[in-house]
């Protein structure tokens, strides 16, 4: 009878799983980059109180922040084809890869969460600083870039780092819609070999190492920014 856990099988699984880390990596990259852009647009609509968009984004952010990531993933995966296919006569589930639905879900999710972080950061800065910038001849954009943005980054950075760790960990759900990431690959190895523990232990190690790396990186960045602020004061 085979042992429950074998180091030989563990090391054999490493080259089988590691290449699929790129799938997880690109989900995180796309979600972060486009999530930041979406969040910036949402914050702008909220600050300017743009009609219709302001109310829409309030409901949207509340929904995305108040529902589980898995529910959002399933709604996007099954909901988009259900809405679009009857209208345009398409078959999106066949035309789009499963990872495309993952990208859409995580971008929308990140847009909502990051908008809350950015909005809290920018509203924490006294409005008097904006008035001071405008009073010395700076435009609104120059005031934002030179005065507000550096302070906003400093305030938002810790929460942004925690959100990025959560994003990386939540990406493990995408195998449920057929995306072969590191979790999906571990599952397929377990199904093929009847030995699941070695593959999942390696995946756990990957998540721990990368999560700790992200936390240490943001801790270092936050420390540097705090040091810079002390020097100015």
mmCIF file of C-alpha atoms in Angstrom:
data_model
loop_
_atom_site.group_PDB
_atom_site.id
_atom_site.type_symbol
_atom_site.label_atom_id
_atom_site.label_comp_id
_atom_site.label_asym_id
_atom_site.label_seq_id
_atom_site.Cartn_x
_atom_site.Cartn_y
_atom_site.Cartn_z
ATOM 1 C CA UNK A 1 0.000 0.000 0.000
ATOM 2 C CA UNK A 2 1.368 3.418 -0.989
ATOM 3 C CA UNK A 3 2.121 5.930 1.692
ATOM 4 C CA UNK A 4 -0.314 8.817 2.120
ATOM 5 C CA UNK A 5 2.461 11.297 1.393
ATOM 6 C CA UNK A 6 5.656 10.632 -0.514
ATOM 7 C CA UNK A 7 8.499 13.078 -1.027
ATOM 8 C CA UNK A 8 9.372 11.469 -4.342
ATOM 9 C CA UNK A 9 5.889 12.175 -5.668
ATOM 10 C CA UNK A 10 6.060 15.675 -4.168
ATOM 11 C CA UNK A 11 9.201 16.588 -6.139
ATOM 12 C CA UNK A 12 7.866 14.907 -9.273
ATOM 13 C CA UNK A 13 4.838 17.203 -9.150
ATOM 14 C CA UNK A 14 6.839 20.439 -8.992
ATOM 15 C CA UNK A 15 7.689 20.672 -12.732
ATOM 16 C CA UNK A 16 4.125 19.586 -13.555
ATOM 17 C CA UNK A 17 2.506 22.380 -11.529
ATOM 18 C CA UNK A 18 4.945 25.281 -11.600
ATOM 19 C CA UNK A 19 4.418 26.276 -15.288
ATOM 20 C CA UNK A 20 0.747 26.930 -14.522
ATOM 21 C CA UNK A 21 1.693 29.635 -12.044
ATOM 22 C CA UNK A 22 1.805 31.967 -15.066
ATOM 23 C CA UNK A 23 -1.973 31.590 -15.427
ATOM 24 C CA UNK A 24 -2.475 32.784 -11.855
ATOM 25 C CA UNK A 25 0.097 35.522 -12.388
ATOM 26 C CA UNK A 26 -1.689 36.953 -15.434
ATOM 27 C CA UNK A 27 -5.054 36.905 -13.693
ATOM 28 C CA UNK A 28 -3.530 38.981 -10.885
ATOM 29 C CA UNK A 29 -1.806 41.351 -13.331
ATOM 30 C CA UNK A 30 -4.881 41.985 -15.490
ATOM 31 C CA UNK A 31 -7.141 42.353 -12.459
ATOM 32 C CA UNK A 32 -4.762 44.811 -10.802
ATOM 33 C CA UNK A 33 -3.992 46.987 -13.840
ATOM 34 C CA UNK A 34 -7.521 47.251 -15.208
ATOM 35 C CA UNK A 35 -9.005 47.211 -11.709
ATOM 36 C CA UNK A 36 -6.982 50.324 -10.852
ATOM 37 C CA UNK A 37 -8.233 52.081 -14.000
ATOM 38 C CA UNK A 38 -11.834 51.104 -13.282
ATOM 39 C CA UNK A 39 -11.483 52.160 -9.643
ATOM 40 C CA UNK A 40 -10.096 55.555 -10.677
ATOM 41 C CA UNK A 41 -13.103 56.103 -12.955
ATOM 42 C CA UNK A 42 -15.518 55.075 -10.190
ATOM 43 C CA UNK A 43 -13.866 57.440 -7.700
ATOM 44 C CA UNK A 44 -14.017 60.280 -10.227
ATOM 45 C CA UNK A 45 -17.738 59.646 -10.769
ATOM 46 C CA UNK A 46 -18.316 59.605 -7.007
ATOM 47 C CA UNK A 47 -16.312 62.772 -6.328
ATOM 48 C CA UNK A 48 -17.973 64.660 -9.189
ATOM 49 C CA UNK A 49 -21.352 63.066 -8.350
ATOM 50 C CA UNK A 50 -22.008 62.432 -12.040
ATOM 51 C CA UNK A 51 -25.747 61.758 -12.503
ATOM 52 C CA UNK A 52 -26.779 58.134 -13.122
ATOM 53 C CA UNK A 53 -23.161 56.900 -12.890
ATOM 54 C CA UNK A 54 -22.949 57.945 -9.238
ATOM 55 C CA UNK A 55 -26.019 55.880 -8.284
ATOM 56 C CA UNK A 56 -25.041 52.976 -10.529
ATOM 57 C CA UNK A 57 -21.559 52.704 -9.060
ATOM 58 C CA UNK A 58 -22.897 52.878 -5.506
ATOM 59 C CA UNK A 59 -25.063 49.812 -6.185
ATOM 60 C CA UNK A 60 -22.280 48.082 -8.137
ATOM 61 C CA UNK A 61 -19.651 48.568 -5.421
ATOM 62 C CA UNK A 62 -22.070 47.443 -2.709
ATOM 63 C CA UNK A 63 -22.877 44.288 -4.667
ATOM 64 C CA UNK A 64 -19.257 43.387 -5.433
ATOM 65 C CA UNK A 65 -18.102 44.030 -1.868
ATOM 66 C CA UNK A 66 -21.085 42.255 -0.311
ATOM 67 C CA UNK A 67 -21.093 38.979 -2.232
ATOM 68 C CA UNK A 68 -18.619 36.059 -2.227
ATOM 69 C CA UNK A 69 -16.024 35.912 -4.980
ATOM 70 C CA UNK A 70 -17.255 32.471 -6.016
ATOM 71 C CA UNK A 71 -20.788 33.791 -6.565
ATOM 72 C CA UNK A 72 -19.453 36.621 -8.738
ATOM 73 C CA UNK A 73 -17.385 34.165 -10.768
ATOM 74 C CA UNK A 74 -20.388 31.933 -11.434
ATOM 75 C CA UNK A 75 -22.668 34.865 -12.295
ATOM 76 C CA UNK A 76 -20.162 36.172 -14.858
ATOM 77 C CA UNK A 77 -19.425 32.720 -16.278
ATOM 78 C CA UNK A 78 -23.063 31.721 -16.711
ATOM 79 C CA UNK A 79 -24.733 35.138 -16.785
ATOM 80 C CA UNK A 80 -22.898 36.821 -19.678
ATOM 81 C CA UNK A 81 -23.712 34.027 -22.167
ATOM 82 C CA UNK A 82 -27.313 33.902 -20.913
ATOM 83 C CA UNK A 83 -27.721 37.643 -21.583
ATOM 84 C CA UNK A 84 -25.753 38.028 -24.817
ATOM 85 C CA UNK A 85 -26.243 34.754 -26.706
ATOM 86 C CA UNK A 86 -30.050 35.059 -27.217
ATOM 87 C CA UNK A 87 -29.695 38.661 -28.440
ATOM 88 C CA UNK A 88 -26.794 38.229 -30.866
ATOM 89 C CA UNK A 89 -27.157 34.525 -31.640
ATOM 90 C CA UNK A 90 -23.678 33.778 -30.386
ATOM 91 C CA UNK A 91 -22.195 30.972 -28.317
ATOM 92 C CA UNK A 92 -19.802 32.761 -25.984
ATOM 93 C CA UNK A 93 -18.995 29.708 -23.890
ATOM 94 C CA UNK A 94 -17.438 28.140 -26.979
ATOM 95 C CA UNK A 95 -15.947 31.310 -28.417
ATOM 96 C CA UNK A 96 -14.343 32.584 -25.226
ATOM 97 C CA UNK A 97 -11.855 30.693 -23.113
ATOM 98 C CA UNK A 98 -12.731 30.153 -19.468
ATOM 99 C CA UNK A 99 -9.860 32.390 -18.378
ATOM 100 C CA UNK A 100 -11.536 35.343 -20.153
ATOM 101 C CA UNK A 101 -14.466 35.071 -17.754
ATOM 102 C CA UNK A 102 -11.975 34.936 -14.891
ATOM 103 C CA UNK A 103 -10.325 38.144 -16.125
ATOM 104 C CA UNK A 104 -13.678 39.922 -16.338
ATOM 105 C CA UNK A 105 -14.758 38.779 -12.879
ATOM 106 C CA UNK A 106 -11.562 39.747 -11.124
ATOM 107 C CA UNK A 107 -11.300 43.110 -12.904
ATOM 108 C CA UNK A 108 -14.845 44.000 -11.844
ATOM 109 C CA UNK A 109 -14.170 42.788 -8.319
ATOM 110 C CA UNK A 110 -10.928 44.715 -8.007
ATOM 111 C CA UNK A 111 -12.491 47.842 -9.443
ATOM 112 C CA UNK A 112 -15.053 47.834 -6.658
ATOM 113 C CA UNK A 113 -12.666 47.080 -3.804
ATOM 114 C CA UNK A 114 -9.932 49.421 -4.981
ATOM 115 C CA UNK A 115 -12.417 52.243 -5.536
ATOM 116 C CA UNK A 116 -13.331 52.058 -1.846
ATOM 117 C CA UNK A 117 -9.648 52.155 -0.901
ATOM 118 C CA UNK A 118 -8.885 55.075 -3.237
ATOM 119 C CA UNK A 119 -11.985 57.021 -2.227
ATOM 120 C CA UNK A 120 -11.119 56.670 1.453
ATOM 121 C CA UNK A 121 -7.529 57.719 0.768
ATOM 122 C CA UNK A 122 -8.366 60.834 -1.217
ATOM 123 C CA UNK A 123 -11.142 62.012 1.096
ATOM 124 C CA UNK A 124 -8.795 61.659 4.073
ATOM 125 C CA UNK A 125 -6.750 64.579 2.731
ATOM 126 C CA UNK A 126 -8.065 67.961 3.946
ATOM 127 C CA UNK A 127 -9.715 69.987 1.183
ATOM 128 C CA UNK A 128 -7.665 72.971 2.283
ATOM 129 C CA UNK A 129 -4.665 71.452 0.527
ATOM 130 C CA UNK A 130 -6.555 71.462 -2.760
ATOM 131 C CA UNK A 131 -7.532 75.074 -2.214
ATOM 132 C CA UNK A 132 -3.909 75.964 -1.422
ATOM 133 C CA UNK A 133 -2.712 74.396 -4.662
ATOM 134 C CA UNK A 134 -5.331 76.201 -6.734
ATOM 135 C CA UNK A 135 -4.589 79.492 -4.983
ATOM 136 C CA UNK A 136 -0.932 79.456 -6.109
ATOM 137 C CA UNK A 137 -1.887 78.950 -9.750
ATOM 138 C CA UNK A 138 -1.842 75.175 -10.125
ATOM 139 C CA UNK A 139 -4.510 73.535 -12.260
ATOM 140 C CA UNK A 140 -6.770 70.858 -10.781
ATOM 141 C CA UNK A 141 -4.689 68.136 -12.428
ATOM 142 C CA UNK A 142 -1.397 69.634 -11.218
ATOM 143 C CA UNK A 143 -2.807 69.977 -7.711
ATOM 144 C CA UNK A 144 -3.858 66.341 -7.756
ATOM 145 C CA UNK A 145 -0.552 65.073 -9.180
ATOM 146 C CA UNK A 146 1.819 67.139 -7.046
ATOM 147 C CA UNK A 147 -0.068 67.498 -3.757
ATOM 148 C CA UNK A 148 -2.864 64.948 -3.405
ATOM 149 C CA UNK A 149 -1.522 61.873 -5.228
ATOM 150 C CA UNK A 150 1.658 61.390 -3.104
ATOM 151 C CA UNK A 151 -0.396 61.565 0.095
ATOM 152 C CA UNK A 152 -3.100 59.360 -1.366
ATOM 153 C CA UNK A 153 -0.545 56.670 -2.273
ATOM 154 C CA UNK A 154 0.875 56.726 1.237
ATOM 155 C CA UNK A 155 -2.574 56.302 2.813
ATOM 156 C CA UNK A 156 -3.813 53.656 0.354
ATOM 157 C CA UNK A 157 -0.659 51.525 0.192
ATOM 158 C CA UNK A 158 -1.243 49.226 3.222
ATOM 159 C CA UNK A 159 -4.836 48.465 2.208
ATOM 160 C CA UNK A 160 -3.764 47.991 -1.422
ATOM 161 C CA UNK A 161 -1.151 45.445 -0.345
ATOM 162 C CA UNK A 162 -3.680 43.476 1.704
ATOM 163 C CA UNK A 163 -6.105 43.559 -1.210
ATOM 164 C CA UNK A 164 -3.426 42.223 -3.565
ATOM 165 C CA UNK A 165 -2.756 39.287 -1.246
ATOM 166 C CA UNK A 166 -6.482 38.557 -1.155
ATOM 167 C CA UNK A 167 -6.656 38.781 -4.949
ATOM 168 C CA UNK A 168 -3.846 36.280 -5.348
ATOM 169 C CA UNK A 169 -5.486 33.859 -2.927
ATOM 170 C CA UNK A 170 -8.967 34.254 -4.462
ATOM 171 C CA UNK A 171 -7.544 33.429 -7.879
ATOM 172 C CA UNK A 172 -7.472 29.808 -6.699
ATOM 173 C CA UNK A 173 -11.225 29.683 -7.400
ATOM 174 C CA UNK A 174 -10.871 29.894 -11.170
ATOM 175 C CA UNK A 175 -10.305 26.151 -11.558
ATOM 176 C CA UNK A 176 -14.017 25.748 -10.729
ATOM 177 C CA UNK A 177 -14.941 27.172 -14.156
ATOM 178 C CA UNK A 178 -12.365 25.060 -15.985
ATOM 179 C CA UNK A 179 -9.283 27.289 -15.889
ATOM 180 C CA UNK A 180 -6.137 25.198 -15.481
ATOM 181 C CA UNK A 181 -4.133 27.223 -12.997
ATOM 182 C CA UNK A 182 -1.965 25.754 -10.257
ATOM 183 C CA UNK A 183 -5.054 24.592 -8.351
ATOM 184 C CA UNK A 184 -6.619 23.119 -11.459
ATOM 185 C CA UNK A 185 -3.387 21.342 -12.323
ATOM 186 C CA UNK A 186 -3.055 19.970 -8.782
ATOM 187 C CA UNK A 187 -6.612 18.648 -9.014
ATOM 188 C CA UNK A 188 -5.956 16.948 -12.347
ATOM 189 C CA UNK A 189 -2.752 15.354 -11.032
ATOM 190 C CA UNK A 190 -4.618 14.054 -8.006
ATOM 191 C CA UNK A 191 -7.375 12.628 -10.200
ATOM 192 C CA UNK A 192 -4.863 10.914 -12.487
ATOM 193 C CA UNK A 193 -2.533 9.488 -9.824
ATOM 194 C CA UNK A 194 -4.985 9.014 -6.925
ATOM 195 C CA UNK A 195 -2.448 10.895 -4.777
ATOM 196 C CA UNK A 196 -3.729 14.380 -4.083
ATOM 197 C CA UNK A 197 -1.804 15.413 -0.989
ATOM 198 C CA UNK A 198 1.611 16.024 -2.556
ATOM 199 C CA UNK A 199 0.236 18.327 -5.269
ATOM 200 C CA UNK A 200 -1.886 20.357 -2.861
ATOM 201 C CA UNK A 201 0.949 20.711 -0.357
ATOM 202 C CA UNK A 202 3.128 22.201 -3.078
ATOM 203 C CA UNK A 203 0.326 24.592 -4.081
ATOM 204 C CA UNK A 204 -0.039 25.658 -0.444
ATOM 205 C CA UNK A 205 3.690 26.397 -0.302
ATOM 206 C CA UNK A 206 3.408 28.527 -3.446
ATOM 207 C CA UNK A 207 0.547 30.565 -1.978
ATOM 208 C CA UNK A 208 2.340 31.055 1.338
ATOM 209 C CA UNK A 209 5.638 32.120 -0.260
ATOM 210 C CA UNK A 210 4.048 34.577 -2.700
ATOM 211 C CA UNK A 211 1.641 36.008 -0.112
ATOM 212 C CA UNK A 212 4.495 36.591 2.336
ATOM 213 C CA UNK A 213 6.601 38.133 -0.425
ATOM 214 C CA UNK A 214 3.818 40.586 -1.300
ATOM 215 C CA UNK A 215 3.298 41.494 2.353
ATOM 216 C CA UNK A 216 7.030 42.061 2.907
ATOM 217 C CA UNK A 217 7.291 44.159 -0.249
ATOM 218 C CA UNK A 218 4.442 46.437 0.783
ATOM 219 C CA UNK A 219 5.753 46.619 4.334
ATOM 220 C CA UNK A 220 9.088 47.781 2.938
ATOM 221 C CA UNK A 221 7.426 50.348 0.657
ATOM 222 C CA UNK A 222 5.242 51.628 3.491
ATOM 223 C CA UNK A 223 8.278 51.914 5.774
ATOM 224 C CA UNK A 224 10.152 53.917 3.144
ATOM 225 C CA UNK A 225 7.216 56.269 2.661
ATOM 226 C CA UNK A 226 6.768 56.735 6.404
ATOM 227 C CA UNK A 227 10.478 57.464 6.710
ATOM 228 C CA UNK A 228 10.206 60.050 3.967
ATOM 229 C CA UNK A 229 7.278 61.710 5.691
ATOM 230 C CA UNK A 230 9.165 61.891 8.991
ATOM 231 C CA UNK A 231 12.062 63.524 7.197
ATOM 232 C CA UNK A 232 9.789 66.211 5.780
ATOM 233 C CA UNK A 233 8.162 66.862 9.128
#
